[in-house]
Tab-separated table of C-alpha atoms in Angstrom:
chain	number	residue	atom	x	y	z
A	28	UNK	CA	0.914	-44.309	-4.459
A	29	UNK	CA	2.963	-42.593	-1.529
A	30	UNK	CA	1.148	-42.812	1.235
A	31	UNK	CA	2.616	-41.894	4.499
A	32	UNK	CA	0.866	-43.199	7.997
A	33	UNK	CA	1.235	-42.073	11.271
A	34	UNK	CA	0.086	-43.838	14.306
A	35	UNK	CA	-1.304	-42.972	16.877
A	36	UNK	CA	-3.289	-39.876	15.121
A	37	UNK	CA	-4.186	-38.684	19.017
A	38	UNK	CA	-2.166	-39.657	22.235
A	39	UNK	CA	-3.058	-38.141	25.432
A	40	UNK	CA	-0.281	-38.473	28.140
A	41	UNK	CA	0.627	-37.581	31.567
A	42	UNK	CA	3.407	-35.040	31.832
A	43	UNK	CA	6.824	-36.727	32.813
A	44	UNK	CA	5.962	-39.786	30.902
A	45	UNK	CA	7.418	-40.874	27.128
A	46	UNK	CA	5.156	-41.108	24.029
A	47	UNK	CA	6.377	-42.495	20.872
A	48	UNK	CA	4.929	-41.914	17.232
A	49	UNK	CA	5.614	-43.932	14.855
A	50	UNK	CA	5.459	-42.888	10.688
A	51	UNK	CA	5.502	-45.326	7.798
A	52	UNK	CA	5.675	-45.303	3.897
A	53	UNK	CA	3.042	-47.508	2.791
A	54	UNK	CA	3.640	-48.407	-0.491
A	55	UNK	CA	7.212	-46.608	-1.456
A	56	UNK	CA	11.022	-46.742	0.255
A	57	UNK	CA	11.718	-43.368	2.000
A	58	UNK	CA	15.173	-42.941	2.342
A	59	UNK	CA	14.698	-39.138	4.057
A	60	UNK	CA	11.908	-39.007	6.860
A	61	UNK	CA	10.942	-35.159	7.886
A	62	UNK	CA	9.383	-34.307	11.032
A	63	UNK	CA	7.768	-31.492	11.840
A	64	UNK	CA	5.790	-29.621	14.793
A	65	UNK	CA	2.717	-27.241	14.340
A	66	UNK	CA	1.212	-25.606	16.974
A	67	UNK	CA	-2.383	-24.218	16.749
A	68	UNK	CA	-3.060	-21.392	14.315
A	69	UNK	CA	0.921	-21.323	13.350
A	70	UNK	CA	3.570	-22.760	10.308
A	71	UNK	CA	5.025	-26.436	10.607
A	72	UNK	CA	8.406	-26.118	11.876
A	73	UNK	CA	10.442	-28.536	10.811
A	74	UNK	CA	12.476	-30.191	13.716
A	75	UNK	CA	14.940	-32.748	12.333
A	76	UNK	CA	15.830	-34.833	9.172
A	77	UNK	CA	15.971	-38.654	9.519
A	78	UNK	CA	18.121	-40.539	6.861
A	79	UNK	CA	17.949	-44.416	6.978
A	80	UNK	CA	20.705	-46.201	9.106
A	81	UNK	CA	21.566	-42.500	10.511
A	82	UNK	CA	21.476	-39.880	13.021
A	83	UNK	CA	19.136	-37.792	12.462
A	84	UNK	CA	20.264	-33.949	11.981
A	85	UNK	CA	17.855	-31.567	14.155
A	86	UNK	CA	16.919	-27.719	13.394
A	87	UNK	CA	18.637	-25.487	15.515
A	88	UNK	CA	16.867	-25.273	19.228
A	89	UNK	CA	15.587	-28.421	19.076
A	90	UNK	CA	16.615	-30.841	21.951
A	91	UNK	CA	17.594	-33.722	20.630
A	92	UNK	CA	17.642	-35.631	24.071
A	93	UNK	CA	13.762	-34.602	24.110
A	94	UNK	CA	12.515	-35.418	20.865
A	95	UNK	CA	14.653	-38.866	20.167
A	96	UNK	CA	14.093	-40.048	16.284
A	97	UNK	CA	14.875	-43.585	14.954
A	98	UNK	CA	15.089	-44.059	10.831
A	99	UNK	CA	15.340	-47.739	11.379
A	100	UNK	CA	14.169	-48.904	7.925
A	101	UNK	CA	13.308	-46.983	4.746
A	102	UNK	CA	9.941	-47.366	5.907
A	103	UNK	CA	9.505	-46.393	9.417
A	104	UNK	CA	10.629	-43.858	11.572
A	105	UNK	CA	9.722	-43.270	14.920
A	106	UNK	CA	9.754	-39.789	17.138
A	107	UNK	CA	9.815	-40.162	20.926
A	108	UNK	CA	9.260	-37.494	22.845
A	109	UNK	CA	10.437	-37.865	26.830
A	110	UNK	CA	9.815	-37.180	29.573
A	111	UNK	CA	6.425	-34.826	27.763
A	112	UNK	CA	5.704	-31.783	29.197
A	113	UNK	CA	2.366	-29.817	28.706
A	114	UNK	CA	4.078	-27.271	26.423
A	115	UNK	CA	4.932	-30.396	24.102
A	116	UNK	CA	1.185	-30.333	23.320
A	117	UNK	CA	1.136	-30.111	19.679
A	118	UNK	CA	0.479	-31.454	16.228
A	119	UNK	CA	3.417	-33.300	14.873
A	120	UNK	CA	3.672	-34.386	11.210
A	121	UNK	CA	5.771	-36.459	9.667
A	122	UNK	CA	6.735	-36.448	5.732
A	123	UNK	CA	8.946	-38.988	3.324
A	124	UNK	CA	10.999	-38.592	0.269
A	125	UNK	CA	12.551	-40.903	-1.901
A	126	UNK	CA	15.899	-40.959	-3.022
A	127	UNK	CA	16.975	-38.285	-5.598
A	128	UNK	CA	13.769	-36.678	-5.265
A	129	UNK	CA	12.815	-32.997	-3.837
A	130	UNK	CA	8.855	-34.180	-3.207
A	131	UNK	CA	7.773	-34.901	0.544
A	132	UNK	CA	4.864	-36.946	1.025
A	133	UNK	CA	2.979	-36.111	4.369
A	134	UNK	CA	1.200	-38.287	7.228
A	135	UNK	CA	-2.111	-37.201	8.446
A	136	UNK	CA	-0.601	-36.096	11.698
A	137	UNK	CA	-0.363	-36.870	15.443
A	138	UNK	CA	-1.995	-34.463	18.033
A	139	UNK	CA	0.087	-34.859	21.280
A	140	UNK	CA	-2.011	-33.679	24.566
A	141	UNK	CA	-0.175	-33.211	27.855
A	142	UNK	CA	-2.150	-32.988	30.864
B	15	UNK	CA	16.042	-22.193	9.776
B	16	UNK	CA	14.604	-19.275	7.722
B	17	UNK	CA	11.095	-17.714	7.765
B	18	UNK	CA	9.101	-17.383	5.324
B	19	UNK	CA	6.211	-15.586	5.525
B	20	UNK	CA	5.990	-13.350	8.123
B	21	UNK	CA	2.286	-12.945	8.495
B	22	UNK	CA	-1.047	-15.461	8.722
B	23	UNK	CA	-3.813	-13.165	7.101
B	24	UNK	CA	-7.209	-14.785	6.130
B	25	UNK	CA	-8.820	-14.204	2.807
B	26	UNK	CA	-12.240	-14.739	2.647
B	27	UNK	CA	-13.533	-14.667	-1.003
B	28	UNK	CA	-16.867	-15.307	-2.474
B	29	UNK	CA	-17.352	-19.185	-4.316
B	30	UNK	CA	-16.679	-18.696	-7.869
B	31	UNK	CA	-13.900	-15.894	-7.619
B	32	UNK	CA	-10.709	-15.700	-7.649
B	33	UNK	CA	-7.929	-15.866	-4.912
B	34	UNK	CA	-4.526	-14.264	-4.612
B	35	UNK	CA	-2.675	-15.557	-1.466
B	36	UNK	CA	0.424	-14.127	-1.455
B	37	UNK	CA	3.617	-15.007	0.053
B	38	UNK	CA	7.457	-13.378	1.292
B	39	UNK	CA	10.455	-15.240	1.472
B	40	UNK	CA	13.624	-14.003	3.029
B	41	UNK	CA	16.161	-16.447	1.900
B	42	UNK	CA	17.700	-15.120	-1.369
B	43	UNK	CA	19.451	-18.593	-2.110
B	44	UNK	CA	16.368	-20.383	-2.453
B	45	UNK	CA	15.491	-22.186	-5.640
B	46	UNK	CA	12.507	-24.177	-5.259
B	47	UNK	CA	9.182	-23.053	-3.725
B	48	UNK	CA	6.340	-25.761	-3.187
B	49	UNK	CA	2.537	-24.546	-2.356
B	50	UNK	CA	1.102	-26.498	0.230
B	51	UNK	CA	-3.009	-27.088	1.141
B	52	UNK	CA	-3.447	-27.915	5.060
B	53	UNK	CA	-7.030	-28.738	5.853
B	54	UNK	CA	-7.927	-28.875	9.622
B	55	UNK	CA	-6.804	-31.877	11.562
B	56	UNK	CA	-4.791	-32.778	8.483
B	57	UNK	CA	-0.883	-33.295	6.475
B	58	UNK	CA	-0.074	-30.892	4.453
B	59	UNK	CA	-0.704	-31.774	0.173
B	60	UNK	CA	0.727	-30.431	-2.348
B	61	UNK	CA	-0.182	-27.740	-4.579
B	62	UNK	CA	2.073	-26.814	-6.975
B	63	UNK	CA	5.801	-26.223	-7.374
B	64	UNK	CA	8.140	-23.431	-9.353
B	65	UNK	CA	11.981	-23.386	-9.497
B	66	UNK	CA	13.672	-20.313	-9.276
B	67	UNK	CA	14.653	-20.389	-13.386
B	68	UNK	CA	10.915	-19.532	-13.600
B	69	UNK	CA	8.577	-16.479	-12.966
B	70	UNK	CA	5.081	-18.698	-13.734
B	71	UNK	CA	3.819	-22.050	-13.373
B	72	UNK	CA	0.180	-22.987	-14.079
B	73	UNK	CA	-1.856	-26.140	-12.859
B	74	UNK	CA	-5.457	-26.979	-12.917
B	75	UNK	CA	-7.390	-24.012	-11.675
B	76	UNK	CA	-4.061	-22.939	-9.876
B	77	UNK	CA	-1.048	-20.736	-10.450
B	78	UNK	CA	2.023	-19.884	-9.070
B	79	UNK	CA	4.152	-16.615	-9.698
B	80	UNK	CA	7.252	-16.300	-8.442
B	81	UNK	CA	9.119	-12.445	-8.399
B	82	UNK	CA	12.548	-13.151	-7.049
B	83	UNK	CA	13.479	-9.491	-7.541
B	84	UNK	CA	11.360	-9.068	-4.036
B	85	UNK	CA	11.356	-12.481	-2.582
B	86	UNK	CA	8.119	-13.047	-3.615
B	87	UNK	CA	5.432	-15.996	-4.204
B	88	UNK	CA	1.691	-16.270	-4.892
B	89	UNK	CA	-0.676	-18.381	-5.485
B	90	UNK	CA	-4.168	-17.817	-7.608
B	91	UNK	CA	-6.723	-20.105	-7.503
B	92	UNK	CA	-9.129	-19.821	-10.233
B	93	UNK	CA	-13.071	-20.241	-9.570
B	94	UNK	CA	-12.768	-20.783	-6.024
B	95	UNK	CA	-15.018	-23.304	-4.349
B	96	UNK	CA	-15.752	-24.501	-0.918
B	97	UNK	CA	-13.400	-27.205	-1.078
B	98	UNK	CA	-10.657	-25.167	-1.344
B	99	UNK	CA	-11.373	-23.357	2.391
B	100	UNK	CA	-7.873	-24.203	3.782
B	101	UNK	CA	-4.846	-22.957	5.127
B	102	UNK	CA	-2.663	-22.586	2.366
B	103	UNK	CA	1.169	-22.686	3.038
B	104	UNK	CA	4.086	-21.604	0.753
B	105	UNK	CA	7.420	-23.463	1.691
B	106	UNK	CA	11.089	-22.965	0.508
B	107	UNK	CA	14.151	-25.022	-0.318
B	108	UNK	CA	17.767	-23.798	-1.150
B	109	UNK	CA	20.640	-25.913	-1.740
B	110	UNK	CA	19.337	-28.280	0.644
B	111	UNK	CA	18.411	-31.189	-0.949
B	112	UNK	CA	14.504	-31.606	-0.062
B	113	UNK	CA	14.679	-29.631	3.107
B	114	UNK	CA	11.681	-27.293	3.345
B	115	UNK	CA	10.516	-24.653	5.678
B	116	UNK	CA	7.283	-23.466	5.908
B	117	UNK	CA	6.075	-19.577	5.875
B	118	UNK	CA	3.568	-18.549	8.067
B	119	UNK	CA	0.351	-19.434	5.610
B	120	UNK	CA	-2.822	-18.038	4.703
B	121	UNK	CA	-6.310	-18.810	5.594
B	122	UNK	CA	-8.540	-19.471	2.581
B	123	UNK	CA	-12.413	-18.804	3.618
B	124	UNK	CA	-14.470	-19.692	1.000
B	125	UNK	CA	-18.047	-18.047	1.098
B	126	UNK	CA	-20.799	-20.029	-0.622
């Protein structure tokens, strides 16, 4: 059990244009949704924290006009990222919790390419 | 947020030993440490968790020390084997409710 998706696991994009990833909780209700940006070789930084039927709260320096995050239901959230840029380029991860519960439960991962 | 772990150093250790990978943590007001495994292309999985009312927590083939004295993790891995060539991450959470960030990890190279 908990078993977090992410689609698409690559997206290549031209720069100026919007790309949204999507991350789902397969088989449990994730009332906190995590995402988090890793670029090659470094740490995941976490960018914001999605609670269901909420604004998400972002980490301090990210945009959150750029990097536009929906909790929509306790099992999907969704991470747009506009008007992409070549530095955007970069593995983003997404992660789930349940309610009342410290554990995160991570998706594979989306590489984002910029050209 | 924080940082944790100020370095990425890789450890490359022969299959069958063991492995230290260690980890520094700068927030004093942080209670719960989780040890992440990152494989390439991959989501983080976890490891093995301490809280902060503990200096010692053992799984299978793994441990986790924790010296809060010097903001301090590791992690030993017992019998290392190939599998476990990874990039191992230690991440922190105070008074947060199950907000985590990440140090800067460790690459695990696992000679045969």
């Amino acid at each position: 059990g908990a078993v977090v998706s992410q689609h698409p696991s690559r997206v290549i994009c031209k720069s100026g244009t919007s790309v949204k990833i999507e991350c789902r909780s397969l088989d449990f209700q994730a009332t906190t949704m995590f995402w988090y940006r890793q670029f090659p070789k470094q740490s995941l930084m976490l960018m914001a924290t999605s609670n269901e039927g909420s604004k998400a709260t972002y980490e301090q320096g990210v945009e959150k006009d750029k990097f536009l995050i929906n909790h929509a239901s306790l099992t999907l959230s969704t991470l747009t990222v506009t008007s992409a840029h070549p530095e955007d380029s970069s593995f983003y991860i997404c992660s789930a919790s349940r309610s009342s519960s410290y554990e995160q439960y991570f998706g594979p991962g989306t590489r984002l390419t910029v050209t | 947020g924080e940082s944790v772990g100020l370095h990425l150093p890789t450890l490359s250790v022969q299959e069958g030993d063991n492995s230290i990978i260690n980890c520094a943590y700068s927030n004093s007001a942080s209670d719960y440490f989780i040890w992440y495994k990152q494989e390439s292309g991959k989501g983080p999985q976890f490891i093995i968790d301490i809280r902060s009312n503990m200096d010692k927590r053992q799984g299978q083939r793994v441990t986790v020390l924790l010296n809060k004295t010097v903001k301090h993790l590791s992690l030993q891995i017992a019998a290392t084997q190939p599998g476990d060539s990874a990039v191992y991450f230690c991440a922190e959470n105070w008074n947060n409710f199950n907000k985590f960030y990440f140090g800067s990890g460790t690459k695990l190279n696992v000679k045969p």
